[in-house]
Amino acid sequence: MHVDQPAVTASNFQTLRDRIGINATQLRQDRFLDEARETADPIRLMRLFGITSHTAIYYVRAAYPERFTVDPTQA
């Protein structure tokens, strides 16, 4: 957002989302994965999004599969 630009409303967002062809769940999952690629820190993901440790590790593993030869939840 910028002060010189009009505010983004729910209908603007819905129109854009429909045009792109993505639903809210896909957008949320993409945001998790993007943050996991950026930080690779499951604790940060848990705090930022309010997700469980299992979900946070799932996204970090998806972002960096080469780092997890052994499942850390099973070690």
PDB file of N, CA and C in Angstrom:
ATOM      1  N   MET A   1       0.837  -1.185   0.000  1.00  0.00           N
ATOM      2  CA  MET A   1       0.000   0.000   0.000  1.00  0.00           C
ATOM      3  C   MET A   1       0.879   1.244   0.000  1.00  0.00           C
ATOM      4  N   HIS A   2       0.362   2.262  -0.604  1.00  0.00           N
ATOM      5  CA  HIS A   2       1.041   3.537  -0.662  1.00  0.00           C
ATOM      6  C   HIS A   2      -0.009   4.622  -0.445  1.00  0.00           C
ATOM      7  N   VAL A   3       0.360   5.682   0.222  1.00  0.00           N
ATOM      8  CA  VAL A   3      -0.613   6.731   0.556  1.00  0.00           C
ATOM      9  C   VAL A   3      -1.185   7.406  -0.680  1.00  0.00           C
ATOM     10  N   ASP A   4      -0.443   7.400  -1.783  1.00  0.00           N
ATOM     11  CA  ASP A   4      -0.927   8.030  -3.014  1.00  0.00           C
ATOM     12  C   ASP A   4      -1.801   7.102  -3.852  1.00  0.00           C
ATOM     13  N   GLN A   5      -1.946   5.858  -3.438  1.00  0.00           N
ATOM     14  CA  GLN A   5      -2.738   4.873  -4.169  1.00  0.00           C
ATOM     15  C   GLN A   5      -4.039   4.614  -3.415  1.00  0.00           C
ATOM     16  N   PRO A   6      -5.084   4.190  -4.120  1.00  0.00           N
ATOM     17  CA  PRO A   6      -6.339   3.876  -3.423  1.00  0.00           C
ATOM     18  C   PRO A   6      -6.177   2.651  -2.517  1.00  0.00           C
ATOM     19  N   ALA A   7      -6.996   2.606  -1.487  1.00  0.00           N
ATOM     20  CA  ALA A   7      -6.948   1.487  -0.543  1.00  0.00           C
ATOM     21  C   ALA A   7      -7.367   0.185  -1.230  1.00  0.00           C
ATOM     22  N   VAL A   8      -6.808  -0.907  -0.758  1.00  0.00           N
ATOM     23  CA  VAL A   8      -7.172  -2.219  -1.273  1.00  0.00           C
ATOM     24  C   VAL A   8      -8.357  -2.720  -0.454  1.00  0.00           C
ATOM     25  N   THR A   9      -9.434  -3.032  -1.130  1.00  0.00           N
ATOM     26  CA  THR A   9     -10.623  -3.530  -0.448  1.00  0.00           C
ATOM     27  C   THR A   9     -10.752  -5.033  -0.678  1.00  0.00           C
ATOM     28  N   ALA A  10     -11.642  -5.644   0.055  1.00  0.00           N
ATOM     29  CA  ALA A  10     -11.872  -7.081  -0.096  1.00  0.00           C
ATOM     30  C   ALA A  10     -12.319  -7.419  -1.510  1.00  0.00           C
ATOM     31  N   SER A  11     -13.151  -6.560  -2.097  1.00  0.00           N
ATOM     32  CA  SER A  11     -13.624  -6.849  -3.460  1.00  0.00           C
ATOM     33  C   SER A  11     -12.498  -6.713  -4.479  1.00  0.00           C
ATOM     34  N   ASN A  12     -11.572  -5.753  -4.270  1.00  0.00           N
ATOM     35  CA  ASN A  12     -10.409  -5.640  -5.153  1.00  0.00           C
ATOM     36  C   ASN A  12      -9.562  -6.906  -5.079  1.00  0.00           C
ATOM     37  N   PHE A  13      -9.353  -7.359  -3.863  1.00  0.00           N
ATOM     38  CA  PHE A  13      -8.539  -8.552  -3.662  1.00  0.00           C
ATOM     39  C   PHE A  13      -9.205  -9.774  -4.278  1.00  0.00           C
ATOM     40  N   GLN A  14     -10.509  -9.906  -4.093  1.00  0.00           N
ATOM     41  CA  GLN A  14     -11.234 -11.044  -4.649  1.00  0.00           C
ATOM     42  C   GLN A  14     -11.191 -11.026  -6.177  1.00  0.00           C
ATOM     43  N   THR A  15     -11.346  -9.864  -6.777  1.00  0.00           N
ATOM     44  CA  THR A  15     -11.277  -9.747  -8.231  1.00  0.00           C
ATOM     45  C   THR A  15      -9.901 -10.157  -8.746  1.00  0.00           C
ATOM     46  N   LEU A  16      -8.867  -9.675  -8.094  1.00  0.00           N
ATOM     47  CA  LEU A  16      -7.504 -10.036  -8.486  1.00  0.00           C
ATOM     48  C   LEU A  16      -7.267 -11.527  -8.302  1.00  0.00           C
ATOM     49  N   ARG A  17      -7.699 -12.078  -7.177  1.00  0.00           N
ATOM     50  CA  ARG A  17      -7.531 -13.503  -6.896  1.00  0.00           C
ATOM     51  C   ARG A  17      -8.252 -14.345  -7.944  1.00  0.00           C
ATOM     52  N   ASP A  18      -9.443 -13.944  -8.327  1.00  0.00           N
ATOM     53  CA  ASP A  18     -10.195 -14.679  -9.343  1.00  0.00           C
ATOM     54  C   ASP A  18      -9.513 -14.604 -10.706  1.00  0.00           C
ATOM     55  N   ARG A  19      -8.951 -13.457 -11.014  1.00  0.00           N
ATOM     56  CA  ARG A  19      -8.267 -13.283 -12.283  1.00  0.00           C
ATOM     57  C   ARG A  19      -7.009 -14.164 -12.361  1.00  0.00           C
ATOM     58  N   ILE A  20      -6.310 -14.281 -11.253  1.00  0.00           N
ATOM     59  CA  ILE A  20      -5.098 -15.109 -11.201  1.00  0.00           C
ATOM     60  C   ILE A  20      -5.461 -16.590 -11.201  1.00  0.00           C
ATOM     61  N   GLY A  21      -6.593 -16.932 -10.618  1.00  0.00           N
ATOM     62  CA  GLY A  21      -7.018 -18.326 -10.537  1.00  0.00           C
ATOM     63  C   GLY A  21      -6.467 -19.055  -9.331  1.00  0.00           C
ATOM     64  N   ILE A  22      -6.351 -18.345  -8.220  1.00  0.00           N
ATOM     65  CA  ILE A  22      -5.833 -18.955  -6.996  1.00  0.00           C
ATOM     66  C   ILE A  22      -6.868 -18.755  -5.892  1.00  0.00           C
ATOM     67  N   ASN A  23      -7.004 -19.759  -5.037  1.00  0.00           N
ATOM     68  CA  ASN A  23      -7.949 -19.609  -3.933  1.00  0.00           C
ATOM     69  C   ASN A  23      -7.196 -19.243  -2.651  1.00  0.00           C
ATOM     70  N   ALA A  24      -7.928 -18.949  -1.597  1.00  0.00           N
ATOM     71  CA  ALA A  24      -7.318 -18.489  -0.347  1.00  0.00           C
ATOM     72  C   ALA A  24      -6.400 -19.543   0.267  1.00  0.00           C
ATOM     73  N   THR A  25      -6.762 -20.802   0.179  1.00  0.00           N
ATOM     74  CA  THR A  25      -5.925 -21.872   0.728  1.00  0.00           C
ATOM     75  C   THR A  25      -4.602 -21.948  -0.007  1.00  0.00           C
ATOM     76  N   GLN A  26      -4.647 -21.879  -1.323  1.00  0.00           N
ATOM     77  CA  GLN A  26      -3.415 -21.921  -2.118  1.00  0.00           C
ATOM     78  C   GLN A  26      -2.535 -20.707  -1.816  1.00  0.00           C
ATOM     79  N   LEU A  27      -3.152 -19.566  -1.641  1.00  0.00           N
ATOM     80  CA  LEU A  27      -2.408 -18.359  -1.331  1.00  0.00           C
ATOM     81  C   LEU A  27      -1.722 -18.480   0.025  1.00  0.00           C
ATOM     82  N   ARG A  28      -2.423 -19.031   0.993  1.00  0.00           N
ATOM     83  CA  ARG A  28      -1.849 -19.226   2.328  1.00  0.00           C
ATOM     84  C   ARG A  28      -0.694 -20.213   2.280  1.00  0.00           C
ATOM     85  N   GLN A  29      -0.863 -21.321   1.574  1.00  0.00           N
ATOM     86  CA  GLN A  29       0.201 -22.315   1.454  1.00  0.00           C
ATOM     87  C   GLN A  29       1.427 -21.727   0.755  1.00  0.00           C
ATOM     88  N   ASP A  30       1.193 -20.919  -0.264  1.00  0.00           N
ATOM     89  CA  ASP A  30       2.295 -20.279  -0.968  1.00  0.00           C
ATOM     90  C   ASP A  30       3.039 -19.321  -0.047  1.00  0.00           C
ATOM     91  N   ARG A  31       2.318 -18.637   0.804  1.00  0.00           N
ATOM     92  CA  ARG A  31       2.941 -17.716   1.763  1.00  0.00           C
ATOM     93  C   ARG A  31       3.793 -18.479   2.763  1.00  0.00           C
ATOM     94  N   PHE A  32       3.300 -19.617   3.258  1.00  0.00           N
ATOM     95  CA  PHE A  32       4.089 -20.459   4.164  1.00  0.00           C
ATOM     96  C   PHE A  32       5.386 -20.885   3.496  1.00  0.00           C
ATOM     97  N   LEU A  33       5.274 -21.391   2.275  1.00  0.00           N
ATOM     98  CA  LEU A  33       6.440 -21.896   1.564  1.00  0.00           C
ATOM     99  C   LEU A  33       7.427 -20.774   1.258  1.00  0.00           C
ATOM    100  N   ASP A  34       6.934 -19.621   0.880  1.00  0.00           N
ATOM    101  CA  ASP A  34       7.808 -18.487   0.601  1.00  0.00           C
ATOM    102  C   ASP A  34       8.591 -18.080   1.848  1.00  0.00           C
ATOM    103  N   GLU A  35       7.916 -18.030   2.972  1.00  0.00           N
ATOM    104  CA  GLU A  35       8.597 -17.677   4.217  1.00  0.00           C
ATOM    105  C   GLU A  35       9.588 -18.762   4.630  1.00  0.00           C
ATOM    106  N   ALA A  36       9.243 -20.023   4.415  1.00  0.00           N
ATOM    107  CA  ALA A  36      10.160 -21.123   4.732  1.00  0.00           C
ATOM    108  C   ALA A  36      11.418 -21.036   3.878  1.00  0.00           C
ATOM    109  N   ARG A  37      11.284 -20.669   2.612  1.00  0.00           N
ATOM    110  CA  ARG A  37      12.452 -20.496   1.740  1.00  0.00           C
ATOM    111  C   ARG A  37      13.313 -19.337   2.212  1.00  0.00           C
ATOM    112  N   GLU A  38      12.680 -18.320   2.740  1.00  0.00           N
ATOM    113  CA  GLU A  38      13.402 -17.131   3.176  1.00  0.00           C
ATOM    114  C   GLU A  38      14.161 -17.368   4.478  1.00  0.00           C
ATOM    115  N   THR A  39      13.543 -18.032   5.440  1.00  0.00           N
ATOM    116  CA  THR A  39      14.154 -18.140   6.768  1.00  0.00           C
ATOM    117  C   THR A  39      14.651 -19.535   7.127  1.00  0.00           C
ATOM    118  N   ALA A  40      13.981 -20.570   6.636  1.00  0.00           N
ATOM    119  CA  ALA A  40      14.292 -21.964   6.991  1.00  0.00           C
ATOM    120  C   ALA A  40      14.245 -22.185   8.498  1.00  0.00           C
ATOM    121  N   ASP A  41      13.415 -21.427   9.184  1.00  0.00           N
ATOM    122  CA  ASP A  41      13.300 -21.508  10.635  1.00  0.00           C
ATOM    123  C   ASP A  41      11.870 -21.898  11.012  1.00  0.00           C
ATOM    124  N   PRO A  42      11.664 -23.166  11.427  1.00  0.00           N
ATOM    125  CA  PRO A  42      10.310 -23.597  11.764  1.00  0.00           C
ATOM    126  C   PRO A  42       9.693 -22.822  12.937  1.00  0.00           C
ATOM    127  N   ILE A  43      10.511 -22.389  13.875  1.00  0.00           N
ATOM    128  CA  ILE A  43       9.976 -21.640  15.015  1.00  0.00           C
ATOM    129  C   ILE A  43       9.430 -20.292  14.552  1.00  0.00           C
ATOM    130  N   ARG A  44      10.133 -19.658  13.632  1.00  0.00           N
ATOM    131  CA  ARG A  44       9.629 -18.394  13.081  1.00  0.00           C
ATOM    132  C   ARG A  44       8.295 -18.607  12.368  1.00  0.00           C
ATOM    133  N   LEU A  45       8.187 -19.690  11.604  1.00  0.00           N
ATOM    134  CA  LEU A  45       6.929 -19.989  10.916  1.00  0.00           C
ATOM    135  C   LEU A  45       5.802 -20.212  11.915  1.00  0.00           C
ATOM    136  N   MET A  46       6.106 -20.928  12.994  1.00  0.00           N
ATOM    137  CA  MET A  46       5.092 -21.202  14.011  1.00  0.00           C
ATOM    138  C   MET A  46       4.593 -19.905  14.643  1.00  0.00           C
ATOM    139  N   ARG A  47       5.517 -19.007  14.967  1.00  0.00           N
ATOM    140  CA  ARG A  47       5.135 -17.738  15.594  1.00  0.00           C
ATOM    141  C   ARG A  47       4.426 -16.813  14.620  1.00  0.00           C
ATOM    142  N   LEU A  48       4.915 -16.762  13.392  1.00  0.00           N
ATOM    143  CA  LEU A  48       4.370 -15.840  12.403  1.00  0.00           C
ATOM    144  C   LEU A  48       2.959 -16.222  11.969  1.00  0.00           C
ATOM    145  N   PHE A  49       2.740 -17.538  11.745  1.00  0.00           N
ATOM    146  CA  PHE A  49       1.467 -17.985  11.195  1.00  0.00           C
ATOM    147  C   PHE A  49       0.579 -18.716  12.193  1.00  0.00           C
ATOM    148  N   GLY A  50       1.095 -19.029  13.376  1.00  0.00           N
ATOM    149  CA  GLY A  50       0.303 -19.748  14.361  1.00  0.00           C
ATOM    150  C   GLY A  50       0.037 -21.183  13.956  1.00  0.00           C
ATOM    151  N   ILE A  51       1.031 -21.826  13.333  1.00  0.00           N
ATOM    152  CA  ILE A  51       0.886 -23.207  12.875  1.00  0.00           C
ATOM    153  C   ILE A  51       1.604 -24.153  13.827  1.00  0.00           C
ATOM    154  N   THR A  52       1.334 -25.433  13.693  1.00  0.00           N
ATOM    155  CA  THR A  52       1.958 -26.434  14.550  1.00  0.00           C
ATOM    156  C   THR A  52       3.392 -26.705  14.103  1.00  0.00           C
ATOM    157  N   SER A  53       4.158 -27.353  14.968  1.00  0.00           N
ATOM    158  CA  SER A  53       5.540 -27.698  14.624  1.00  0.00           C
ATOM    159  C   SER A  53       5.577 -28.655  13.438  1.00  0.00           C
ATOM    160  N   HIS A  54       4.635 -29.573  13.391  1.00  0.00           N
ATOM    161  CA  HIS A  54       4.581 -30.518  12.274  1.00  0.00           C
ATOM    162  C   HIS A  54       4.403 -29.784  10.946  1.00  0.00           C
ATOM    163  N   THR A  55       3.502 -28.823  10.913  1.00  0.00           N
ATOM    164  CA  THR A  55       3.252 -28.055   9.697  1.00  0.00           C
ATOM    165  C   THR A  55       4.461 -27.203   9.336  1.00  0.00           C
ATOM    166  N   ALA A  56       5.080 -26.580  10.323  1.00  0.00           N
ATOM    167  CA  ALA A  56       6.252 -25.746  10.067  1.00  0.00           C
ATOM    168  C   ALA A  56       7.396 -26.573   9.482  1.00  0.00           C
ATOM    169  N   ILE A  57       7.642 -27.735  10.046  1.00  0.00           N
ATOM    170  CA  ILE A  57       8.706 -28.602   9.537  1.00  0.00           C
ATOM    171  C   ILE A  57       8.364 -29.095   8.144  1.00  0.00           C
ATOM    172  N   TYR A  58       7.106 -29.381   7.889  1.00  0.00           N
ATOM    173  CA  TYR A  58       6.672 -29.803   6.560  1.00  0.00           C
ATOM    174  C   TYR A  58       7.075 -28.764   5.509  1.00  0.00           C
ATOM    175  N   TYR A  59       6.828 -27.489   5.795  1.00  0.00           N
ATOM    176  CA  TYR A  59       7.146 -26.447   4.826  1.00  0.00           C
ATOM    177  C   TYR A  59       8.645 -26.192   4.713  1.00  0.00           C
ATOM    178  N   VAL A  60       9.378 -26.280   5.801  1.00  0.00           N
ATOM    179  CA  VAL A  60      10.832 -26.133   5.721  1.00  0.00           C
ATOM    180  C   VAL A  60      11.427 -27.291   4.929  1.00  0.00           C
ATOM    181  N   ARG A  61      10.916 -28.494   5.137  1.00  0.00           N
ATOM    182  CA  ARG A  61      11.389 -29.654   4.353  1.00  0.00           C
ATOM    183  C   ARG A  61      11.048 -29.497   2.879  1.00  0.00           C
ATOM    184  N   ALA A  62       9.888 -28.937   2.574  1.00  0.00           N
ATOM    185  CA  ALA A  62       9.523 -28.715   1.173  1.00  0.00           C
ATOM    186  C   ALA A  62      10.437 -27.666   0.539  1.00  0.00           C
ATOM    187  N   ALA A  63      10.833 -26.665   1.313  1.00  0.00           N
ATOM    188  CA  ALA A  63      11.707 -25.615   0.800  1.00  0.00           C
ATOM    189  C   ALA A  63      13.148 -26.088   0.644  1.00  0.00           C
ATOM    190  N   TYR A  64      13.593 -26.969   1.529  1.00  0.00           N
ATOM    191  CA  TYR A  64      14.981 -27.443   1.523  1.00  0.00           C
ATOM    192  C   TYR A  64      15.044 -28.957   1.692  1.00  0.00           C
ATOM    193  N   PRO A  65      14.603 -29.735   0.712  1.00  0.00           N
ATOM    194  CA  PRO A  65      14.588 -31.194   0.867  1.00  0.00           C
ATOM    195  C   PRO A  65      15.984 -31.798   1.037  1.00  0.00           C
ATOM    196  N   GLU A  66      17.002 -31.144   0.500  1.00  0.00           N
ATOM    197  CA  GLU A  66      18.360 -31.680   0.604  1.00  0.00           C
ATOM    198  C   GLU A  66      18.910 -31.624   2.026  1.00  0.00           C
ATOM    199  N   ARG A  67      18.335 -30.824   2.874  1.00  0.00           N
ATOM    200  CA  ARG A  67      18.799 -30.704   4.261  1.00  0.00           C
ATOM    201  C   ARG A  67      18.242 -31.792   5.170  1.00  0.00           C
ATOM    202  N   PHE A  68      17.244 -32.512   4.715  1.00  0.00           N
ATOM    203  CA  PHE A  68      16.558 -33.475   5.572  1.00  0.00           C
ATOM    204  C   PHE A  68      16.676 -34.879   5.020  1.00  0.00           C
ATOM    205  N   THR A  69      17.801 -35.496   5.229  1.00  0.00           N
ATOM    206  CA  THR A  69      17.939 -36.893   4.811  1.00  0.00           C
ATOM    207  C   THR A  69      17.237 -37.798   5.823  1.00  0.00           C
ATOM    208  N   VAL A  70      17.160 -37.326   7.074  1.00  0.00           N
ATOM    209  CA  VAL A  70      16.451 -38.037   8.138  1.00  0.00           C
ATOM    210  C   VAL A  70      15.326 -37.137   8.610  1.00  0.00           C
ATOM    211  N   ASP A  71      14.160 -37.701   8.799  1.00  0.00           N
ATOM    212  CA  ASP A  71      13.021 -36.933   9.273  1.00  0.00           C
ATOM    213  C   ASP A  71      13.286 -36.492  10.713  1.00  0.00           C
ATOM    214  N   PRO A  72      13.360 -35.170  10.989  1.00  0.00           N
ATOM    215  CA  PRO A  72      13.687 -34.702  12.330  1.00  0.00           C
ATOM    216  C   PRO A  72      12.617 -35.030  13.364  1.00  0.00           C
ATOM    217  N   THR A  73      11.402 -35.279  12.915  1.00  0.00           N
ATOM    218  CA  THR A  73      10.357 -35.637  13.873  1.00  0.00           C
ATOM    219  C   THR A  73      10.453 -37.100  14.272  1.00  0.00           C
ATOM    220  N   GLN A  74      11.193 -37.901  13.516  1.00  0.00           N
ATOM    221  CA  GLN A  74      11.328 -39.337  13.806  1.00  0.00           C
ATOM    222  C   GLN A  74      12.688 -39.684  14.409  1.00  0.00           C
ATOM    223  N   ALA A  75      13.604 -38.738  14.479  1.00  0.00           N
ATOM    224  CA  ALA A  75      14.968 -38.991  14.964  1.00  0.00           C
ATOM    225  C   ALA A  75      15.009 -39.154  16.449  1.00  0.00           C
TER     226      ALA A  75
END
